[in-house]
Short mmCIF file of C-alpha atoms in Angstrom, two decimals:
data_model
loop_
_atom_site.label_atom_id
_atom_site.label_comp_id
_atom_site.label_asym_id
_atom_site.label_seq_id
_atom_site.Cartn_x
_atom_site.Cartn_y
_atom_site.Cartn_z
CA MET A 25 8.35 -12.58 11.79
CA PRO A 26 4.71 -12.93 12.53
CA SER A 27 3.23 -16.22 13.31
CA HIS A 28 1.64 -18.25 10.69
CA GLU A 29 -1.65 -17.39 12.88
CA GLU A 30 -1.08 -13.93 12.39
CA LEU A 31 0.14 -13.85 8.90
CA ASP A 32 -3.95 -15.13 8.15
CA GLY A 33 -5.50 -12.69 10.21
CA ILE A 34 -3.58 -9.95 8.63
CA LEU A 35 -3.91 -11.34 4.47
CA ARG A 36 -7.65 -12.61 5.15
CA PRO A 37 -8.86 -8.70 5.02
CA LEU A 38 -6.53 -7.85 2.51
CA ILE A 39 -7.58 -11.07 0.41
CA GLY A 40 -11.05 -9.82 0.74
CA GLN A 41 -13.16 -11.65 -2.65
CA PRO A 42 -10.78 -13.32 -4.84
CA LEU A 43 -12.06 -11.81 -8.58
CA ASP A 44 -11.68 -12.78 -12.18
CA THR A 45 -10.52 -16.23 -12.42
CA ARG A 46 -10.61 -16.81 -8.99
CA PHE A 47 -13.86 -15.22 -7.90
CA SER A 48 -15.60 -17.18 -5.21
CA GLY A 49 -18.58 -15.17 -4.83
CA PRO A 50 -21.48 -14.59 -7.35
CA LEU A 51 -20.55 -11.88 -10.03
CA THR A 52 -23.12 -9.74 -9.88
CA GLY A 53 -21.40 -6.04 -10.28
CA ASP A 54 -20.23 -4.33 -12.81
CA ARG A 55 -17.62 -6.20 -14.80
CA GLU A 56 -15.08 -4.11 -15.39
CA GLU A 57 -15.55 -2.67 -11.75
CA ALA A 58 -14.76 -6.19 -10.53
CA LEU A 59 -11.23 -6.72 -12.51
CA ALA A 60 -10.46 -3.12 -11.04
CA SER A 61 -10.74 -4.63 -7.66
CA TYR A 62 -9.25 -7.74 -8.62
CA HIS A 63 -6.05 -6.21 -9.60
CA LEU A 64 -5.92 -3.97 -6.46
CA ILE A 65 -5.92 -7.21 -4.10
CA ASN A 66 -3.74 -8.40 -5.84
CA SER A 67 -1.44 -5.69 -4.94
CA PHE A 68 -2.00 -6.17 -1.46
CA LEU A 69 -1.49 -9.81 -1.54
CA ALA A 70 2.06 -9.06 -3.36
CA VAL A 71 2.96 -7.67 0.31
CA GLY A 72 1.51 -11.32 1.92
CA THR A 73 2.85 -13.39 -0.91
CA PHE A 74 6.98 -11.97 -0.21
CA LEU A 75 5.75 -12.73 4.10
CA LEU A 76 4.36 -15.51 3.61
CA ARG A 77 7.02 -17.55 1.22
CA TYR A 78 9.70 -16.31 3.88
CA THR A 79 7.69 -18.17 7.02
CA LEU A 80 5.20 -21.44 5.75
CA GLY A 81 8.15 -23.46 4.90
CA GLY A 82 10.27 -25.08 1.71
CA GLN A 83 13.10 -23.57 0.31
CA VAL A 84 12.56 -20.15 -1.58
CA ASP A 85 15.77 -20.24 -3.09
CA SER A 86 15.20 -23.96 -4.72
CA SER A 87 13.31 -24.86 -7.43
CA LEU A 88 9.84 -27.09 -7.76
CA LEU A 89 12.33 -29.93 -8.84
CA ALA A 90 14.68 -29.33 -6.08
CA LEU A 91 11.88 -29.35 -3.67
CA ILE A 92 10.14 -32.91 -5.09
CA ASP A 93 13.70 -34.19 -4.52
CA GLN A 94 14.04 -32.96 -1.05
CA THR A 95 10.53 -34.26 -0.23
CA PRO A 96 10.79 -37.77 1.35
CA ASP A 97 7.00 -38.60 0.75
CA LEU A 98 7.18 -37.50 -2.88
CA SER A 99 10.03 -39.77 -4.18
CA THR A 100 7.78 -41.77 -6.39
CA LEU A 101 6.97 -38.47 -8.15
CA ALA A 102 10.45 -37.57 -8.45
CA THR A 103 11.79 -41.01 -10.06
CA ILE A 104 8.87 -40.37 -12.65
CA ILE A 105 9.96 -37.17 -13.57
CA HIS A 106 13.92 -37.85 -13.30
CA GLY A 107 12.82 -40.70 -16.67
CA PHE A 108 12.14 -37.55 -18.84
CA PRO A 109 15.05 -35.57 -18.81
CA GLU A 110 13.71 -32.74 -20.65
CA TYR A 111 10.60 -32.70 -18.79
CA ALA A 112 12.21 -32.89 -15.82
CA ALA A 113 14.34 -29.57 -17.13
CA ALA A 114 11.03 -27.40 -17.50
CA VAL A 115 9.79 -28.63 -13.95
CA ALA A 116 13.21 -27.29 -12.73
CA ASN A 117 12.63 -24.00 -14.47
CA VAL A 118 8.56 -23.41 -13.87
CA THR A 119 7.91 -20.45 -11.96
CA ASN A 120 4.76 -18.20 -10.48
CA VAL A 121 2.51 -22.15 -10.20
CA THR A 122 1.29 -23.92 -7.39
CA CYS A 123 1.94 -27.71 -7.73
CA PHE A 124 -0.53 -30.39 -6.14
CA ALA A 125 1.67 -33.12 -6.10
CA PRO A 126 0.76 -36.72 -5.23
CA SER A 127 2.30 -38.62 -2.33
CA ASN A 128 3.82 -41.87 -2.32
CA GLU A 129 0.58 -43.14 -1.15
CA ALA A 130 -1.25 -41.40 -3.54
CA LEU A 131 -0.13 -42.97 -6.56
CA ALA A 132 0.72 -46.58 -4.90
CA ARG A 133 -3.46 -46.47 -4.72
CA PHE A 134 -3.69 -45.03 -8.57
CA ALA A 135 -1.39 -47.84 -9.46
CA ASP A 136 -3.95 -50.67 -8.04
CA ALA A 137 -7.02 -48.79 -9.35
CA HIS A 138 -5.39 -48.23 -13.25
CA GLN A 139 -2.22 -50.18 -13.19
CA ASP A 140 -2.06 -50.21 -17.17
CA THR A 141 -2.31 -46.55 -17.01
CA TYR A 142 0.40 -46.49 -13.77
CA GLN A 143 2.93 -48.09 -16.19
CA GLN A 144 2.66 -45.52 -18.74
CA LEU A 145 3.38 -42.84 -16.20
CA PHE A 146 6.90 -44.41 -16.32
CA SER A 147 7.25 -44.70 -19.98
CA ARG A 148 4.83 -42.40 -22.01
CA LEU A 149 5.54 -38.92 -21.59
CA GLU A 150 2.22 -37.31 -23.01
CA VAL A 151 0.27 -39.52 -20.55
CA PHE A 152 2.69 -38.28 -17.67
CA SER A 153 2.63 -34.81 -18.88
CA ALA A 154 -1.01 -34.81 -19.08
CA ILE A 155 -1.48 -36.14 -15.99
CA PHE A 156 1.24 -34.18 -14.11
CA ASP A 157 -0.21 -30.80 -15.81
CA ILE A 158 -3.62 -31.11 -14.30
CA HIS A 159 -2.03 -31.20 -10.97
CA ILE A 160 0.24 -27.79 -11.79
CA VAL A 161 -2.30 -24.37 -11.96
CA VAL A 162 -1.35 -20.59 -12.57
CA GLY A 163 -0.25 -18.64 -9.83
CA ALA A 164 1.22 -19.16 -6.41
CA HIS A 165 -1.16 -19.88 -3.89
CA TYR A 166 -0.78 -20.71 -0.03
CA SER A 167 -3.90 -22.14 2.32
CA PRO A 168 -4.78 -18.91 4.03
CA GLU A 169 -5.85 -17.74 0.70
CA PHE A 170 -8.85 -20.10 0.85
CA ARG A 171 -11.31 -18.90 3.48
CA PRO A 172 -14.04 -21.36 4.34
CA GLY A 173 -17.29 -21.88 2.51
CA GLU A 174 -15.48 -20.64 -1.14
CA THR A 175 -15.12 -22.47 -3.66
CA TRP A 176 -12.40 -21.32 -6.36
CA PHE A 177 -11.80 -22.45 -9.99
CA LEU A 178 -7.76 -22.39 -10.87
CA HIS A 179 -6.58 -22.69 -14.39
CA THR A 180 -3.68 -25.23 -14.50
CA VAL A 181 -0.96 -25.54 -17.25
CA LEU A 182 -2.57 -28.59 -18.64
CA THR A 183 -3.71 -26.61 -22.49
CA ASP A 184 -3.00 -29.81 -24.69
CA GLU A 185 -6.35 -29.52 -26.92
CA SER A 186 -6.28 -33.38 -27.19
CA VAL A 187 -7.68 -33.54 -23.85
CA SER A 188 -8.74 -30.06 -22.64
CA ASN A 189 -10.44 -27.15 -24.54
CA VAL A 190 -10.86 -24.51 -22.22
CA THR A 191 -9.22 -21.57 -22.83
CA GLY A 192 -6.18 -20.42 -20.41
CA GLY A 193 -6.00 -23.98 -19.46
CA GLN A 194 -8.27 -26.94 -18.08
CA VAL A 195 -9.11 -26.16 -14.06
CA VAL A 196 -9.24 -27.80 -10.46
CA LYS A 197 -11.73 -27.09 -8.01
CA VAL A 198 -10.63 -25.64 -4.57
CA ARG A 199 -12.44 -25.59 -1.62
CA SER A 200 -11.69 -25.26 2.09
CA ILE A 201 -13.32 -27.17 4.77
CA TYR A 202 -12.75 -26.48 8.16
CA ASP A 203 -9.01 -26.90 7.94
CA THR A 204 -8.56 -29.13 4.87
CA LEU A 205 -8.13 -28.24 1.48
CA GLU A 206 -10.01 -29.98 -0.96
CA VAL A 207 -8.83 -29.86 -5.00
CA SER A 208 -10.72 -31.64 -7.62
CA THR A 209 -11.24 -32.53 -11.05
CA ASP A 210 -13.92 -34.90 -10.54
CA ALA A 211 -16.75 -35.01 -8.36
CA LYS A 212 -16.42 -37.99 -7.01
CA SER A 213 -12.98 -38.61 -5.68
CA PRO A 214 -11.34 -35.27 -4.45
CA ALA A 215 -7.96 -34.53 -3.00
CA HIS A 216 -7.00 -33.31 0.29
CA VAL A 217 -3.74 -31.58 0.79
CA ILE A 218 -1.46 -33.38 3.38
CA GLN A 219 1.36 -31.00 3.77
CA LYS A 220 0.53 -27.34 2.80
CA ASP A 221 2.36 -24.55 1.65
CA ARG A 222 5.99 -25.49 1.05
CA CYS A 223 7.73 -22.95 -0.86
CA PHE A 224 9.83 -22.58 -3.95
CA ALA A 225 11.60 -20.17 -5.95
CA GLY A 226 8.66 -20.31 -8.37
CA GLY A 227 6.09 -20.52 -6.25
CA THR A 228 4.21 -23.44 -3.73
CA LEU A 229 4.27 -26.77 -3.09
CA GLN A 230 0.85 -28.68 -1.74
CA VAL A 231 1.04 -32.65 -1.24
CA ILE A 232 -2.18 -34.48 -2.05
CA ASP A 233 -3.53 -37.95 -1.20
CA ALA A 234 -5.06 -38.75 -4.82
CA VAL A 235 -4.24 -38.46 -8.08
CA MET A 236 -6.47 -36.19 -9.53
CA GLY A 237 -7.80 -37.70 -13.27
CA ILE A 238 -8.26 -35.29 -16.11
CA PRO A 239 -12.01 -34.38 -16.79
CA SER A 240 -13.77 -36.45 -19.22
CA SER A 241 -15.24 -35.67 -22.64
CA LEU A 242 -18.97 -34.13 -22.35
CA SER A 243 -20.64 -36.90 -23.22
CA SER A 244 -18.99 -39.16 -20.95
CA VAL A 245 -19.96 -37.18 -18.12
CA ILE A 246 -23.38 -36.51 -19.26
CA ALA A 247 -23.93 -40.38 -19.48
CA ASP A 248 -22.60 -41.10 -16.38
CA ASN A 249 -25.99 -41.84 -14.55
CA ALA A 250 -24.43 -41.18 -10.93
CA PHE A 251 -25.21 -37.42 -12.09
CA MET A 252 -29.03 -37.74 -13.06
CA ALA A 253 -28.05 -36.58 -16.39
CA ALA A 254 -28.11 -39.35 -19.00
CA SER A 255 -31.34 -38.74 -20.06
CA PHE A 256 -29.69 -35.36 -22.23
CA GLY A 257 -27.22 -37.40 -22.98
CA GLN A 258 -29.72 -39.67 -25.21
CA ALA A 259 -31.22 -37.05 -26.33
CA LEU A 260 -27.77 -35.34 -27.77
CA THR A 261 -27.45 -38.69 -29.30
CA ALA A 262 -30.91 -38.82 -31.30
CA ALA A 263 -30.30 -35.17 -31.87
CA ASN A 264 -26.91 -35.84 -33.56
CA LEU A 265 -25.39 -33.23 -31.42
CA SER A 266 -22.51 -35.32 -29.29
CA THR A 267 -19.46 -35.72 -31.65
CA THR A 268 -20.05 -31.59 -32.46
CA LEU A 269 -20.44 -30.29 -29.04
CA ASP A 270 -17.39 -32.60 -27.60
CA LEU A 271 -15.59 -31.33 -30.19
CA GLN A 272 -16.09 -27.38 -29.33
CA SER A 273 -14.62 -25.33 -26.91
CA ASN A 274 -15.75 -23.37 -24.09
CA LEU A 275 -19.22 -24.26 -22.95
CA THR A 276 -21.87 -24.15 -20.04
CA VAL A 277 -24.01 -27.01 -20.51
CA LEU A 278 -27.26 -26.76 -18.21
CA VAL A 279 -28.53 -30.31 -18.42
CA PRO A 280 -32.03 -31.10 -17.14
CA SER A 281 -32.24 -33.88 -14.87
CA ASN A 282 -33.28 -37.53 -15.76
CA LYS A 283 -36.57 -36.58 -13.97
CA ALA A 284 -37.13 -33.26 -16.21
CA PHE A 285 -36.97 -35.17 -19.08
CA GLU A 286 -39.61 -37.81 -17.57
CA GLN A 287 -42.14 -35.05 -16.23
CA ALA A 288 -41.82 -33.39 -19.56
CA ASN A 289 -42.47 -36.49 -21.24
CA LEU A 290 -39.05 -35.83 -23.32
CA SER A 291 -37.60 -39.19 -22.64
CA ARG A 292 -39.82 -41.27 -25.29
CA GLY A 293 -37.72 -39.87 -28.29
CA ASP A 294 -41.33 -38.40 -29.73
CA MET A 295 -39.70 -35.14 -30.46
CA GLY A 296 -38.75 -34.32 -34.27
CA GLN A 297 -34.99 -34.16 -34.40
CA GLU A 298 -34.79 -30.37 -35.51
CA LEU A 299 -36.92 -28.93 -32.67
CA LEU A 300 -35.00 -31.86 -30.08
CA ALA A 301 -31.67 -29.97 -31.24
CA TYR A 302 -33.15 -26.43 -30.55
CA VAL A 303 -34.26 -27.29 -27.12
CA LEU A 304 -31.13 -29.05 -26.40
CA GLN A 305 -28.91 -26.26 -27.65
CA SER A 306 -31.03 -23.85 -26.06
CA HIS A 307 -29.66 -25.08 -22.78
CA ILE A 308 -25.87 -24.22 -23.73
CA ILE A 309 -24.14 -21.08 -23.80
CA PRO A 310 -20.96 -21.05 -26.00
CA GLY A 311 -17.94 -18.81 -25.60
CA GLU A 312 -17.87 -19.18 -21.92
CA VAL A 313 -17.31 -21.14 -18.92
CA LEU A 314 -19.06 -20.25 -16.16
CA TYR A 315 -18.33 -22.25 -12.96
CA SER A 316 -21.21 -21.48 -9.91
CA ASN A 317 -19.36 -18.75 -8.82
CA MET A 318 -19.35 -17.03 -11.93
CA LEU A 319 -22.99 -17.66 -13.34
CA ALA A 320 -23.93 -13.85 -13.15
CA VAL A 321 -27.15 -12.21 -12.87
CA GLY A 322 -28.62 -11.69 -15.95
CA THR A 323 -29.47 -12.45 -19.63
CA TRP A 324 -27.30 -15.04 -21.61
CA THR A 325 -27.53 -16.03 -25.27
CA THR A 326 -27.58 -19.82 -25.58
CA LEU A 327 -26.39 -22.23 -29.13
CA SER A 328 -29.63 -21.81 -30.71
CA GLY A 329 -29.99 -18.38 -30.17
CA ALA A 330 -32.43 -18.34 -27.56
CA LYS A 331 -31.97 -16.19 -24.53
CA ILE A 332 -32.34 -17.64 -20.92
CA ARG A 333 -31.99 -15.59 -17.21
CA ILE A 334 -29.92 -16.24 -14.31
CA ASP A 335 -31.18 -15.02 -11.41
CA GLN A 336 -30.16 -16.36 -7.76
CA ASP A 337 -31.49 -16.01 -4.18
CA ALA A 338 -30.87 -17.68 -1.10
CA SER A 339 -32.34 -20.81 -1.56
CA GLY A 340 -30.21 -20.80 -5.18
CA ILE A 341 -29.52 -20.33 -8.76
CA TYR A 342 -32.01 -20.22 -11.32
CA VAL A 343 -32.27 -20.69 -15.24
CA ASN A 344 -35.72 -19.46 -16.42
CA GLY A 345 -36.73 -20.53 -13.00
CA ALA A 346 -34.95 -23.86 -13.44
CA ARG A 347 -33.11 -24.23 -10.13
CA ILE A 348 -28.91 -25.87 -10.24
CA GLN A 349 -29.26 -29.28 -8.59
CA VAL A 350 -25.61 -30.47 -8.93
CA GLU A 351 -22.85 -27.08 -10.15
CA ASP A 352 -19.81 -27.70 -11.53
CA LEU A 353 -19.07 -30.89 -12.89
CA LEU A 354 -15.89 -30.52 -14.83
CA VAL A 355 -15.51 -31.80 -18.78
CA ALA A 356 -12.92 -31.72 -21.18
CA ASN A 357 -14.37 -28.60 -22.90
CA GLY A 358 -16.06 -26.61 -19.91
CA VAL A 359 -18.30 -27.46 -17.19
CA VAL A 360 -21.97 -28.64 -16.93
CA HIS A 361 -24.73 -27.83 -14.25
CA VAL A 362 -27.69 -30.21 -13.69
CA ILE A 363 -31.01 -28.15 -13.35
CA ASP A 364 -34.02 -29.72 -12.37
CA SER A 365 -36.42 -28.93 -14.88
CA PHE A 366 -36.28 -27.53 -18.51
CA ALA A 367 -35.24 -23.85 -19.08
CA VAL A 368 -36.93 -23.27 -22.23
#
């Protein structure tokens, strides 16, 4: 049986550029050709997956729940799961997933920071299931798949529209930084894999050092000044668009920064509501959740009907000449990118 390092060397050229929902480079070619490549790559991955399952640890004949029960560093999580028998049965039977499971220490830190929510994890299934579901992604993924410098966006099993309105399930962002896997739903507080590639019959278990949160509403994320976009949020309120946009699904929002508003003299609120709404809607692509690695070069139609062009080069990604400064802020109904000037 080949070693872990040998498997890594074998699988990397087979995996190639992950495409479709796992694509980690700019999608500039023909989409049908890309999808064909994606399915071919998956065929190769099936061989690698077979080898990895018998090499990287865990019990391949056990369930996810059994593996959690057998992992000492997940005893707190196991206790919570067993407190909800029907949910525990579902966890025991889940297949074709990767579980990013928060460790005992991660849950202890979560308890210190969010005492009320932590207590509800033990007593309210709707609270626990929403938080735990964001930690379970579709598909069995192994650490050699995540190459340094690549960013992947993996759909989770969180599909409850009361907290997530992204077709296919809310996503988590995965990056490989040197020998560490970083997973996150929030740009401010990523989690890191501390025990990797534990296998069970239905996929893989990755133990992480933090609890990931559920992405907040569009208006809440934009209002956070840490991302230099609060002026856009104020403009949405002035244009009476905040609530409407929060309720929509599958949005890509290109948010001019606070500095862009100042330079355009739009922070004074001296634009009529109708024109303001048009300008703001011209920065929103409806029906598409385009993470930075899916922003294909070409022309896109915005919510206002205006068209914008996306280009990219070695210096970055541009929207009608406006450069993306902050990428991939996950929100309940899509993704936000902050740009350095107005695109229209």
